Coordinates of N, CA, C and O in Angstrom, one line a residue:
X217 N 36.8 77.4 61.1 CA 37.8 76.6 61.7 C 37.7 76.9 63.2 O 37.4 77.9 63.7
X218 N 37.9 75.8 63.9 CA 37.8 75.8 65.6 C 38.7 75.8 66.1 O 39.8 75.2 65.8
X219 N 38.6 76.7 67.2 CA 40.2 76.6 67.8 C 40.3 76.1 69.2 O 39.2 76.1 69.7
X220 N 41.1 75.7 70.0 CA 41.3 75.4 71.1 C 40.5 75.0 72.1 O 40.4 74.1 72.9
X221 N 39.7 76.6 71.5 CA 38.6 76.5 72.8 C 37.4 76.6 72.2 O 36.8 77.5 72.7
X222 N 36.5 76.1 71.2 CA 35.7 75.5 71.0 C 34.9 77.2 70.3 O 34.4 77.2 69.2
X223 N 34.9 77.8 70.9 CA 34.5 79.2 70.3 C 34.3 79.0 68.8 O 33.2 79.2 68.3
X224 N 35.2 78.7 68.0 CA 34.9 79.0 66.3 C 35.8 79.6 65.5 O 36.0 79.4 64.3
X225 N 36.4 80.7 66.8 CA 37.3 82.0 66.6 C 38.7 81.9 66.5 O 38.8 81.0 67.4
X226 N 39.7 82.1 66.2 CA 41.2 81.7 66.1 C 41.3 82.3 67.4 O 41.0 83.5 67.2
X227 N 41.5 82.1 68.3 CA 42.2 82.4 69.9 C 43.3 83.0 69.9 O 44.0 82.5 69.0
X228 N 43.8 84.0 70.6 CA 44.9 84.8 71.0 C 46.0 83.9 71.7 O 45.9 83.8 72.9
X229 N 46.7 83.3 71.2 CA 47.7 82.5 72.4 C 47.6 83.3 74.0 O 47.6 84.5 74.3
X230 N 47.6 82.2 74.5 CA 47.4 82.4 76.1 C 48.8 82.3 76.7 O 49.5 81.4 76.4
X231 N 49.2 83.5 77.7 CA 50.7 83.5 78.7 C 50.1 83.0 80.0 O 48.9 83.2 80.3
X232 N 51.0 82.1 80.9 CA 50.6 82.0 82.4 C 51.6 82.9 82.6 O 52.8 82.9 82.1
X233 N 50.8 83.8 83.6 CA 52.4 84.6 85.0 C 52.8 84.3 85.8 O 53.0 85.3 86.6
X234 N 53.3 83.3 86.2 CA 54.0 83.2 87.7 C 54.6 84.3 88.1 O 55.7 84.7 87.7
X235 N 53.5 85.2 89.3 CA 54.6 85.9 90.3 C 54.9 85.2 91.7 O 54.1 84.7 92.4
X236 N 56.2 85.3 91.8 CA 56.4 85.4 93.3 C 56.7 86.9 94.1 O 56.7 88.0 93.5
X237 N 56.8 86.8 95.2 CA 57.0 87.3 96.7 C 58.6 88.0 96.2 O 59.7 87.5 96.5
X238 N 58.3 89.1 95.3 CA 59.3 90.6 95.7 C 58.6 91.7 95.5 O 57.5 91.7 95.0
X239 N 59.3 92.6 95.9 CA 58.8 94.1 95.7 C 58.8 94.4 94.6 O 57.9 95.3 94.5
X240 N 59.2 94.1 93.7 CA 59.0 94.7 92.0 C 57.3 94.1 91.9 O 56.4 94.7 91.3
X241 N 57.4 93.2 92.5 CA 55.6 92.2 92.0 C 54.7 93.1 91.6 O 53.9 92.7 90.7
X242 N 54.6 94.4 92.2 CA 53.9 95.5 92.7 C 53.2 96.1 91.3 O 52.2 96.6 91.0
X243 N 54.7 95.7 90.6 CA 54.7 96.7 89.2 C 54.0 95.5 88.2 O 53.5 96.2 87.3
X244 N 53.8 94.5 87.9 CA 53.4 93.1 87.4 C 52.2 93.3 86.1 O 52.2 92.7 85.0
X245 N 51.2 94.8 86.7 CA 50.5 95.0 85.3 C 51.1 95.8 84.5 O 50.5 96.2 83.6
X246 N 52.2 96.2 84.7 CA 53.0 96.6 83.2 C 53.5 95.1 82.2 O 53.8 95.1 81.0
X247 N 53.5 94.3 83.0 CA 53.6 92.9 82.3 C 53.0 92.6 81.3 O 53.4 92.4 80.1
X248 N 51.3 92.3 82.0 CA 50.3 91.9 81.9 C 50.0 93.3 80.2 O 50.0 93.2 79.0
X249 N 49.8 93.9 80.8 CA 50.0 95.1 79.8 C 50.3 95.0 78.2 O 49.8 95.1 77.1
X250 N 51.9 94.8 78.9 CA 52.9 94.8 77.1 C 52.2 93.0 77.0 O 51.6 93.0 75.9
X251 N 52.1 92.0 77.4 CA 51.7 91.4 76.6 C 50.1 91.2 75.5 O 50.0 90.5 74.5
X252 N 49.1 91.9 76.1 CA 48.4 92.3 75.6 C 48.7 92.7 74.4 O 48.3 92.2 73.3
X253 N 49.4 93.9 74.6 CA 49.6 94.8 73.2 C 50.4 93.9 72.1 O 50.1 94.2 70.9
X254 N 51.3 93.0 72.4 CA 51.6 91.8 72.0 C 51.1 90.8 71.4 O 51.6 90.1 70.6
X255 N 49.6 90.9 71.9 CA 48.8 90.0 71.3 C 48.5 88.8 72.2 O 48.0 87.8 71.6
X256 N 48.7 88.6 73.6 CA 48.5 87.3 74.5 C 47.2 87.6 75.2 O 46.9 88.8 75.6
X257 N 46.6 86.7 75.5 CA 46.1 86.5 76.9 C 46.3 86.5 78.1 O 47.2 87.3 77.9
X258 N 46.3 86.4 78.8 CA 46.9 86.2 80.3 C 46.2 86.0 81.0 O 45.1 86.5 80.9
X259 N 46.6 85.2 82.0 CA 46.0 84.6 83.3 C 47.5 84.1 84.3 O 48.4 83.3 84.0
X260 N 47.5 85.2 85.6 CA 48.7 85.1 86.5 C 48.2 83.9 87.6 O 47.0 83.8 87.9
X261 N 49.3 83.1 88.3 CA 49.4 82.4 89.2 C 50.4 83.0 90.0 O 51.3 83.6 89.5
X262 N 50.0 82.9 91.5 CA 51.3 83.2 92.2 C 51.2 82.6 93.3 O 50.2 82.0 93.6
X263 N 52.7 82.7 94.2 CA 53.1 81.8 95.1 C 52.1 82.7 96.5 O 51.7 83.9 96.7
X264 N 52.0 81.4 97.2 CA 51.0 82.6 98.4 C 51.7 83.4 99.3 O 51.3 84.2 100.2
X265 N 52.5 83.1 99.0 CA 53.1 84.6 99.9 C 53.2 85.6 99.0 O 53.3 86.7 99.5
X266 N 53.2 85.8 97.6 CA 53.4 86.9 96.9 C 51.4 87.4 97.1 O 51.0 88.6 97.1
X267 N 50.5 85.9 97.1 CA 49.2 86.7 97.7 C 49.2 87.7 98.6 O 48.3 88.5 98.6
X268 N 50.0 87.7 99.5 CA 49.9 88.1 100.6 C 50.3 90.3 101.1 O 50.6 90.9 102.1
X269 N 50.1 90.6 99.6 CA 50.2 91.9 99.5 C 51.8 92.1 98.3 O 52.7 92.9 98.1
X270 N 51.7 91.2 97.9 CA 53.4 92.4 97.2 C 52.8 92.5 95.7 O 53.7 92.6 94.9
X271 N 51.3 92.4 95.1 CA 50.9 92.9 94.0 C 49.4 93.1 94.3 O 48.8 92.5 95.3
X272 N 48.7 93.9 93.5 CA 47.3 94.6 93.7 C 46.7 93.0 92.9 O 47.3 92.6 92.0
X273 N 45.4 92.3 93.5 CA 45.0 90.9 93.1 C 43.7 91.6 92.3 O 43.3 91.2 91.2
X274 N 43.0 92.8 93.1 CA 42.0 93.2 92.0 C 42.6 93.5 90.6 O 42.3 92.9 89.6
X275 N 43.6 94.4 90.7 CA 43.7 95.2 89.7 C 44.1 94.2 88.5 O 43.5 94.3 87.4
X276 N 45.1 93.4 88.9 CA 45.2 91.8 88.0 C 44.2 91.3 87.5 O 44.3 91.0 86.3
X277 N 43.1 91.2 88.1 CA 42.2 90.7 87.9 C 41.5 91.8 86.8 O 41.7 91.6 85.6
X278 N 41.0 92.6 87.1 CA 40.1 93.6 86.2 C 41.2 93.4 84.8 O 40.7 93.1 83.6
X279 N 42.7 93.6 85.1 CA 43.8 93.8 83.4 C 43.4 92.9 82.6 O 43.0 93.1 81.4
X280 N 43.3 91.3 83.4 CA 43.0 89.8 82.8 C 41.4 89.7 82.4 O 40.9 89.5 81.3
X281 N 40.8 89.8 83.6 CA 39.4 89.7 83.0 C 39.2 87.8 84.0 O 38.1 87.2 83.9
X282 N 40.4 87.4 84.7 CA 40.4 86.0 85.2 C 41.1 86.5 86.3 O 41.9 87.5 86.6
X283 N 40.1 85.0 87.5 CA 40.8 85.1 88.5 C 42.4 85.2 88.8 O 43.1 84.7 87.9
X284 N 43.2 85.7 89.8 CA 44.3 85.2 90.3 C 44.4 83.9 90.8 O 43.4 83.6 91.5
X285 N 45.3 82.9 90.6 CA 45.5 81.4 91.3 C 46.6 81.1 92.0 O 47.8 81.0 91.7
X286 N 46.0 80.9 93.1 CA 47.2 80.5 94.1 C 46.9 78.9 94.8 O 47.8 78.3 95.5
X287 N 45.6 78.4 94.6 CA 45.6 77.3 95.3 C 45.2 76.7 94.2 O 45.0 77.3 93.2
X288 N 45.1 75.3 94.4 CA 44.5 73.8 93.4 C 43.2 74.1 93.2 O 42.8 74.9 94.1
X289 N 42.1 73.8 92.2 CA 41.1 73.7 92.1 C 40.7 72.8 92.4 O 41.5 71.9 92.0
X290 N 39.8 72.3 93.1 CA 39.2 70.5 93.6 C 38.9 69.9 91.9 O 39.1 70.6 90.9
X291 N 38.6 68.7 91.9 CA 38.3 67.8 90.8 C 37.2 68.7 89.8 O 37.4 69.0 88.6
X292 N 35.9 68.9 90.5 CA 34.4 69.1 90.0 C 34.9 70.5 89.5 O 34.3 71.0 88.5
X293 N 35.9 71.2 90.1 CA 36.0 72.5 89.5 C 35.9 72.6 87.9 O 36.4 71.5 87.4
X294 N 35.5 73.6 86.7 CA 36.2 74.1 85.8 C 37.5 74.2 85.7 O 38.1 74.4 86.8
X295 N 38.1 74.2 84.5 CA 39.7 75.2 84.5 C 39.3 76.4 84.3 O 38.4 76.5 83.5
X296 N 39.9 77.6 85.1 CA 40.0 78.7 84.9 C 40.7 79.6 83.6 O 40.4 80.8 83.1
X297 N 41.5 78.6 83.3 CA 42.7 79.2 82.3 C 42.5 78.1 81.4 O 42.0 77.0 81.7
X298 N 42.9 78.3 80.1 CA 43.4 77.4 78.7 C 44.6 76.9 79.0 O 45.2 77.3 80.0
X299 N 45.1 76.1 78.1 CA 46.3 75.2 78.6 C 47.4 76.8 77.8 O 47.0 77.7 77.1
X300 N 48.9 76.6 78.4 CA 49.2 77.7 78.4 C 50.3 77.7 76.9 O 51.0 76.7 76.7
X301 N 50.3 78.6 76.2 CA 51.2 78.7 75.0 C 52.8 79.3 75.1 O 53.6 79.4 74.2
X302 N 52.7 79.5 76.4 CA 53.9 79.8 76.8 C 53.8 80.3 78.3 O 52.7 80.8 78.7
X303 N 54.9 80.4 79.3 CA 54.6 80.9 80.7 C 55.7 81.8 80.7 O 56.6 81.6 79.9
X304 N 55.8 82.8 81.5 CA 56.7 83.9 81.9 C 56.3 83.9 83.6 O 55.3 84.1 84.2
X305 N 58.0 83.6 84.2 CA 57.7 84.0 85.7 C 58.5 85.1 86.2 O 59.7 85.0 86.0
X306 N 58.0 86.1 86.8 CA 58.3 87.0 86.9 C 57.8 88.0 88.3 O 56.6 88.0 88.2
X307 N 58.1 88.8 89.4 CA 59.8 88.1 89.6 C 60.5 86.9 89.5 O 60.5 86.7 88.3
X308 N 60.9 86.3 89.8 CA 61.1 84.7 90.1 C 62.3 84.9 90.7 O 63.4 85.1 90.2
X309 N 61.8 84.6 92.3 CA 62.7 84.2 93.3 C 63.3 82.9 93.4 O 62.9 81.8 92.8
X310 N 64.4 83.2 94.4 CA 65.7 82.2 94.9 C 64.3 80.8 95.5 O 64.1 79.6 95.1
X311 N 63.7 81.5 96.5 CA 62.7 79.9 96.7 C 62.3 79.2 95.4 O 62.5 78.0 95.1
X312 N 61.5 80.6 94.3 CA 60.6 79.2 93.6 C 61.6 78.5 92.4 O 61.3 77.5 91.9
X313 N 62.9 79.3 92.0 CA 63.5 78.8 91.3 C 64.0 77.3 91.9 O 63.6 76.3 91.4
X314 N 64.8 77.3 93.0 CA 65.1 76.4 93.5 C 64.2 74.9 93.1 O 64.5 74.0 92.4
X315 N 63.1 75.3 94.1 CA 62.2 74.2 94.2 C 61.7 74.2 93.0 O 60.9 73.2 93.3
X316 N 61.4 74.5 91.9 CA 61.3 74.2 90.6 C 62.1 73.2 89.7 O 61.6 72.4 89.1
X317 N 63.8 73.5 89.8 CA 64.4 72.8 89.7 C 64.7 71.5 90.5 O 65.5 70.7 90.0
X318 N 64.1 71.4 91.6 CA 64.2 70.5 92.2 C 63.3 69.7 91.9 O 63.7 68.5 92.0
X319 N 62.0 70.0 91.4 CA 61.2 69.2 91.5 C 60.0 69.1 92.3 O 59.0 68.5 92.1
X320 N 60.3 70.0 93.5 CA 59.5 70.4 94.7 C 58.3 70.7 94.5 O 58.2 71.5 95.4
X321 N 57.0 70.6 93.9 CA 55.8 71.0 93.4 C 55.0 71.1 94.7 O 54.1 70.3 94.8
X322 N 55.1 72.0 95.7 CA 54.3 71.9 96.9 C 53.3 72.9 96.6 O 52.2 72.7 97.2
X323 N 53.4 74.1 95.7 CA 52.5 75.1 95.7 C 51.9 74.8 94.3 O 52.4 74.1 93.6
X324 N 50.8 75.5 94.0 CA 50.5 75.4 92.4 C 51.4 76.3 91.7 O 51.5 75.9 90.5
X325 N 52.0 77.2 91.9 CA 52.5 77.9 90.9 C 54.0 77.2 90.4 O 54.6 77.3 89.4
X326 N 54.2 76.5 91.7 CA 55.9 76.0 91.2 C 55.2 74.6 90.7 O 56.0 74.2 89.8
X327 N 54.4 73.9 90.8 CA 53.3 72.9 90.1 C 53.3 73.1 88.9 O 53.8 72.2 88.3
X328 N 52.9 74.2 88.3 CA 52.9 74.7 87.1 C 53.6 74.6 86.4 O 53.4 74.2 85.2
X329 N 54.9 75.1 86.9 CA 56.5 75.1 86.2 C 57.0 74.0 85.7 O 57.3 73.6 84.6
X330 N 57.0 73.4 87.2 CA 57.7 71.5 86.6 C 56.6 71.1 85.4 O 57.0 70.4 84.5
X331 N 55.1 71.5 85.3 CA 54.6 70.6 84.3 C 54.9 71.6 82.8 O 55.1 71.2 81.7
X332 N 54.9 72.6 83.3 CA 54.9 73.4 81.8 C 56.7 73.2 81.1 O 57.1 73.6 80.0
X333 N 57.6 72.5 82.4 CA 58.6 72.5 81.4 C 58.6 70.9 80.9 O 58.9 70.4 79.8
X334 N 58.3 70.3 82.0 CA 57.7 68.7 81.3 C 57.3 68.4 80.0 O 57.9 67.6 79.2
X335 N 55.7 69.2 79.7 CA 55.7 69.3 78.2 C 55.9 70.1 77.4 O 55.3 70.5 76.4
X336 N 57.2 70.5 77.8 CA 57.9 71.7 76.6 C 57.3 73.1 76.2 O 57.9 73.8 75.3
X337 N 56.3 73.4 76.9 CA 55.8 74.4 76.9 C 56.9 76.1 76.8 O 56.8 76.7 77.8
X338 N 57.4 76.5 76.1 CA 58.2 77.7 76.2 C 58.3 78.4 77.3 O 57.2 78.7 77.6
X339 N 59.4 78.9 78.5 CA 59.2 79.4 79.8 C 60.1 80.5 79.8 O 61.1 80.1 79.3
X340 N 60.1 81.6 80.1 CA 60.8 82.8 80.4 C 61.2 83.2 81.7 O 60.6 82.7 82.7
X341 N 62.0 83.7 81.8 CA 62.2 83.9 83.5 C 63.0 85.1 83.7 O 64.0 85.4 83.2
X342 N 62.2 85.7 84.8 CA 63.0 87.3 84.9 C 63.9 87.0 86.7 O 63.1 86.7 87.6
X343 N 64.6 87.1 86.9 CA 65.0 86.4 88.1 C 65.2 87.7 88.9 O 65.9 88.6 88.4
X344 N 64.6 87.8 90.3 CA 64.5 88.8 91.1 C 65.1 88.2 92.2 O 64.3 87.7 93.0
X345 N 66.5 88.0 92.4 CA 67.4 87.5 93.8 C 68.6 88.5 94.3 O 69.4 89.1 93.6
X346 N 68.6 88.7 95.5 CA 69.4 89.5 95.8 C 70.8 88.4 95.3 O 70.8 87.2 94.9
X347 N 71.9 89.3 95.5 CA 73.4 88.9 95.3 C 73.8 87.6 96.0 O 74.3 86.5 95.7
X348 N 73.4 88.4 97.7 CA 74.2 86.8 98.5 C 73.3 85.9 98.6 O 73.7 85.1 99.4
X349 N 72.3 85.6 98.3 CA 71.1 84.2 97.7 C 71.9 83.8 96.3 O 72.3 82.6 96.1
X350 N 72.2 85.0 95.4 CA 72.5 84.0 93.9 C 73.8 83.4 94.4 O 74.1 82.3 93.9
X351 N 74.6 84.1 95.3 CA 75.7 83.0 94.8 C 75.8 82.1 96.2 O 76.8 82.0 96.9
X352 N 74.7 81.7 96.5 CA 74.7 80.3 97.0 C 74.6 79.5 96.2 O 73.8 79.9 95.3
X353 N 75.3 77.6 95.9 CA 75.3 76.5 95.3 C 74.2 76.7 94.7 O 73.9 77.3 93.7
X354 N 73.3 75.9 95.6 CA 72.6 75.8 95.4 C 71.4 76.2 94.3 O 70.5 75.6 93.9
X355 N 71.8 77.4 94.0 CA 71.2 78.6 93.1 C 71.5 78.6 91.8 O 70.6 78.7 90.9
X356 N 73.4 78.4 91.4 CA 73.6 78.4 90.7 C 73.6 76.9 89.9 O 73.7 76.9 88.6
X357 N 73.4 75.9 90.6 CA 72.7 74.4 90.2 C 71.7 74.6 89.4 O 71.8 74.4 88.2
X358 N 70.5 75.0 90.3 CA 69.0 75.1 89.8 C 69.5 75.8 88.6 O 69.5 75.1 87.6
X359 N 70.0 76.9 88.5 CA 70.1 77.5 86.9 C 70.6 76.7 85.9 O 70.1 76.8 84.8
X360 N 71.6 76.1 86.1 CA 71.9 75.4 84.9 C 71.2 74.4 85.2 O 71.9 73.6 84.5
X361 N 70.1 73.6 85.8 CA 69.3 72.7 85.4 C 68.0 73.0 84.5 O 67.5 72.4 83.7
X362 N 67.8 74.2 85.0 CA 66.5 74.7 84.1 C 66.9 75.1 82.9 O 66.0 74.8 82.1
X363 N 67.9 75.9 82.2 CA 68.9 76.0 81.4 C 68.9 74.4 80.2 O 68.7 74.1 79.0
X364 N 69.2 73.9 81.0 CA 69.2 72.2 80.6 C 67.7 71.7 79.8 O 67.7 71.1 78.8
X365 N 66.5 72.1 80.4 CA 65.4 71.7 80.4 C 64.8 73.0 79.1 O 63.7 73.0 78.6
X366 N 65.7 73.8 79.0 CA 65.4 75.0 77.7 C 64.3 75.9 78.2 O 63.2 76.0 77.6
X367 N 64.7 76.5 79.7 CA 64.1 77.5 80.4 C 65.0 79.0 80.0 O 66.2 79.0 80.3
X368 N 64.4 80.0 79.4 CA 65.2 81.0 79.1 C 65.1 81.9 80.3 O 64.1 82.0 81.1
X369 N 66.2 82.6 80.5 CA 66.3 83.6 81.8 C 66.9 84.6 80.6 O 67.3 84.5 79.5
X370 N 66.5 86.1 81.8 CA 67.0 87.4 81.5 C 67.7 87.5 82.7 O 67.8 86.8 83.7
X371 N 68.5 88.8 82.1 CA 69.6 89.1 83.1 C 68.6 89.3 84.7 O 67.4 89.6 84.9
X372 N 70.1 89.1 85.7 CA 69.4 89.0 87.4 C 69.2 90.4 87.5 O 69.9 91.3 86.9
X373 N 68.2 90.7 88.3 CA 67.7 91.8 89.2 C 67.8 91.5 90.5 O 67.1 90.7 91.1
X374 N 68.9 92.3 91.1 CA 69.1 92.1 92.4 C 68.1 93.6 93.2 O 68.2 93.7 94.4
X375 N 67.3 94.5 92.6 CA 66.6 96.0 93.5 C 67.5 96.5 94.0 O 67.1 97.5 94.7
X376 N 68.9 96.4 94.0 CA 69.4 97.1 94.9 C 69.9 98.6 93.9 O 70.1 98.6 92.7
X377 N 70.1 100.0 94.9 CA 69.8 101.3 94.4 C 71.8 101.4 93.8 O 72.9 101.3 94.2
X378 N 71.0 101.9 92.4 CA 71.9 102.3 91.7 C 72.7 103.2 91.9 O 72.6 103.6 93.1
X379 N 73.6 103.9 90.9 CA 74.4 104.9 91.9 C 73.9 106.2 92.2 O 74.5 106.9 93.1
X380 N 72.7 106.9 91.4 CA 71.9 108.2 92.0 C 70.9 107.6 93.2 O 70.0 108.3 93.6
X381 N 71.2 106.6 93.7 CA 70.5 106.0 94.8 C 68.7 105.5 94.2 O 67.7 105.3 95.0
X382 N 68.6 105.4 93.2 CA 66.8 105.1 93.2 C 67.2 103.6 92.8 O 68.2 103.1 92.5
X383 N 65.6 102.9 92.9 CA 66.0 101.9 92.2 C 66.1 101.3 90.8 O 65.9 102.3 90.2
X384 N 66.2 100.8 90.3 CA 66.3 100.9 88.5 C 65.4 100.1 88.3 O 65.1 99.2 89.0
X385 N 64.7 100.5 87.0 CA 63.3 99.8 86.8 C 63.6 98.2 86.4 O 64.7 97.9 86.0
X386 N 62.8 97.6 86.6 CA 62.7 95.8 86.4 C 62.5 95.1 84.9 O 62.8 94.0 84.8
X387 N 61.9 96.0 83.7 CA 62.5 95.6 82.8 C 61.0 94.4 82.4 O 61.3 93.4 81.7
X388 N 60.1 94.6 82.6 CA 58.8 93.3 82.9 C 59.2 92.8 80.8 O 59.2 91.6 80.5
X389 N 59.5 93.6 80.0 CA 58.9 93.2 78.6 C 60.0 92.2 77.9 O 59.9 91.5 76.9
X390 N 61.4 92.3 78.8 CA 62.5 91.2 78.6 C 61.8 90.0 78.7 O 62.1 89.5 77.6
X391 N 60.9 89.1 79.4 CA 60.6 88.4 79.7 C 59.6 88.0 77.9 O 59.9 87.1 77.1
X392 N 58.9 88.8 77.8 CA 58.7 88.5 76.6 C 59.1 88.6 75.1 O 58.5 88.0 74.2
X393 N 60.5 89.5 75.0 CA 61.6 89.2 74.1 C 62.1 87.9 74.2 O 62.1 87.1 73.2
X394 N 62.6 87.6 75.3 CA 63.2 86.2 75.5 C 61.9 84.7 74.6 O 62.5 83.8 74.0
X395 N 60.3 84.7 74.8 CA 59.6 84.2 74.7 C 59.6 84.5 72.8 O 58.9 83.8 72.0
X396 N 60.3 85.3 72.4 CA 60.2 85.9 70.5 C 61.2 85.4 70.0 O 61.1 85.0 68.9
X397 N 62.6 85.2 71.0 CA 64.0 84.8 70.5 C 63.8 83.5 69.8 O 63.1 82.7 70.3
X398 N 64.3 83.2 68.7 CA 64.5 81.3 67.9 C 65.2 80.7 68.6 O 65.5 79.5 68.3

C-alpha cells in the first residue's frame, strides 16, 4: 500500500508549527518533542520576526530533520514539507492571530493558516498575548471568528510572573490534546 508520499511505507501524519515572535518561542523543541513521541512529523514555519532570535533555528532544524520556513518558495522550488494533517501554532500572538482572522496572508506563516483553515485541515492554538492586547476589540473578534471556522484554542498565556515571582511554564503539549479532543 502507498501512502501519501509515494515511499510504499504508511507515513507518520505530518504537524505544521507556526511559531511566532514571544519569549516562550525559545522553549518550542519541547513541542516538537512531545509530538514526536506522539507519533507526528513535524516541520515549523515562523513569522520573521520570530526568525529573528526568539527560537534556536538550528536546533529546530536537527529535532525535525527539515528546514525552518519563513519565506515563499519560488515556483521551480520542491515542497519542503507534505501537505499538513493538522497545524499547531504556538506561541500565537495578538499580530498573527489578528491578521489570520482577518484574512491578511502577507507572511507565509499567517498564509498557511488562512489555507489550512480553508481546507479544514485541524488547527490548534496556544495563544501567547499579554492582557492589555487581549482585551482589545479587535482581539476578541478575531477569536470568535476563528472559533467559527473550528480553530481550537487553549487557555491564554499572558508570561506574566506568578505569585513566587517566576514565570509559569507554557504548557507546549495542550496544543496537542486539543488536536486528540472529538
Amino acid at each position: 500500500m502507498s501512502d501519501r508520499h509515494g515511499s510504499g511505507r504508511a507515513a507518520r501524519p505530518f504537524l505544521y508549527v507556526v511559531v511566532c515572535a514571544a519569549g516562550v518561542a525559545e522553549d518550542v523543541g519541547e513541542l516538537i518533542d512531545a509530538a514526536r513521541e506522539r507519533g507526528w512529523e513535524t516541520g515549523v514555519m515562523a513569522t520573521p520576526v520570530a526568525m529573528g532570535g526568539f527560537f534556536d533555528v538550528a536546533d529546530v532544524e536537527a529535532r525535525t530533520g527539515r528546514p525552518v520556513r519563513s519565506a515563499w518558495r519560488t515556483p521551480g522550488d520542491p515542497r519542503p514539507f507534505p501537505a499538513p494533517d493538522a497545524v499547531v501554532v504556538a506561541p500565537a500572538t495578538f499580530n498573527t492571530v489578528n491578521k489570520w482572522a482577518a484574512g491578511l496572508a502577507d507572511t507565509l506563516a499567517v498564509a498557511t493558516l488562512c489555507e489550512a483553515t480553508g481546507l479544514g485541515v485541524p488547527v490548534a492554538v496556544l495563544p501567547c498575548v499579554a492582557d492589555a492586547l487581549a482585551a482589545h476589540p479587535a482581539y476578541g473578534e478575531s477569536l470568535d471568528r476563528l472559533r467559527g471556522m473550528g480553530v481550537r484554542f487553549g487557555d491564554p498565556y499572558t508570561g506574566e510572573a506568578g505569585e513566587g515571582g517566576g514565570r509559569p511554564g507554557f504548557g507546549w503539549e495542550r496544543a496537542l490534546d486539543l488536536l486528540e479532543r472529538p
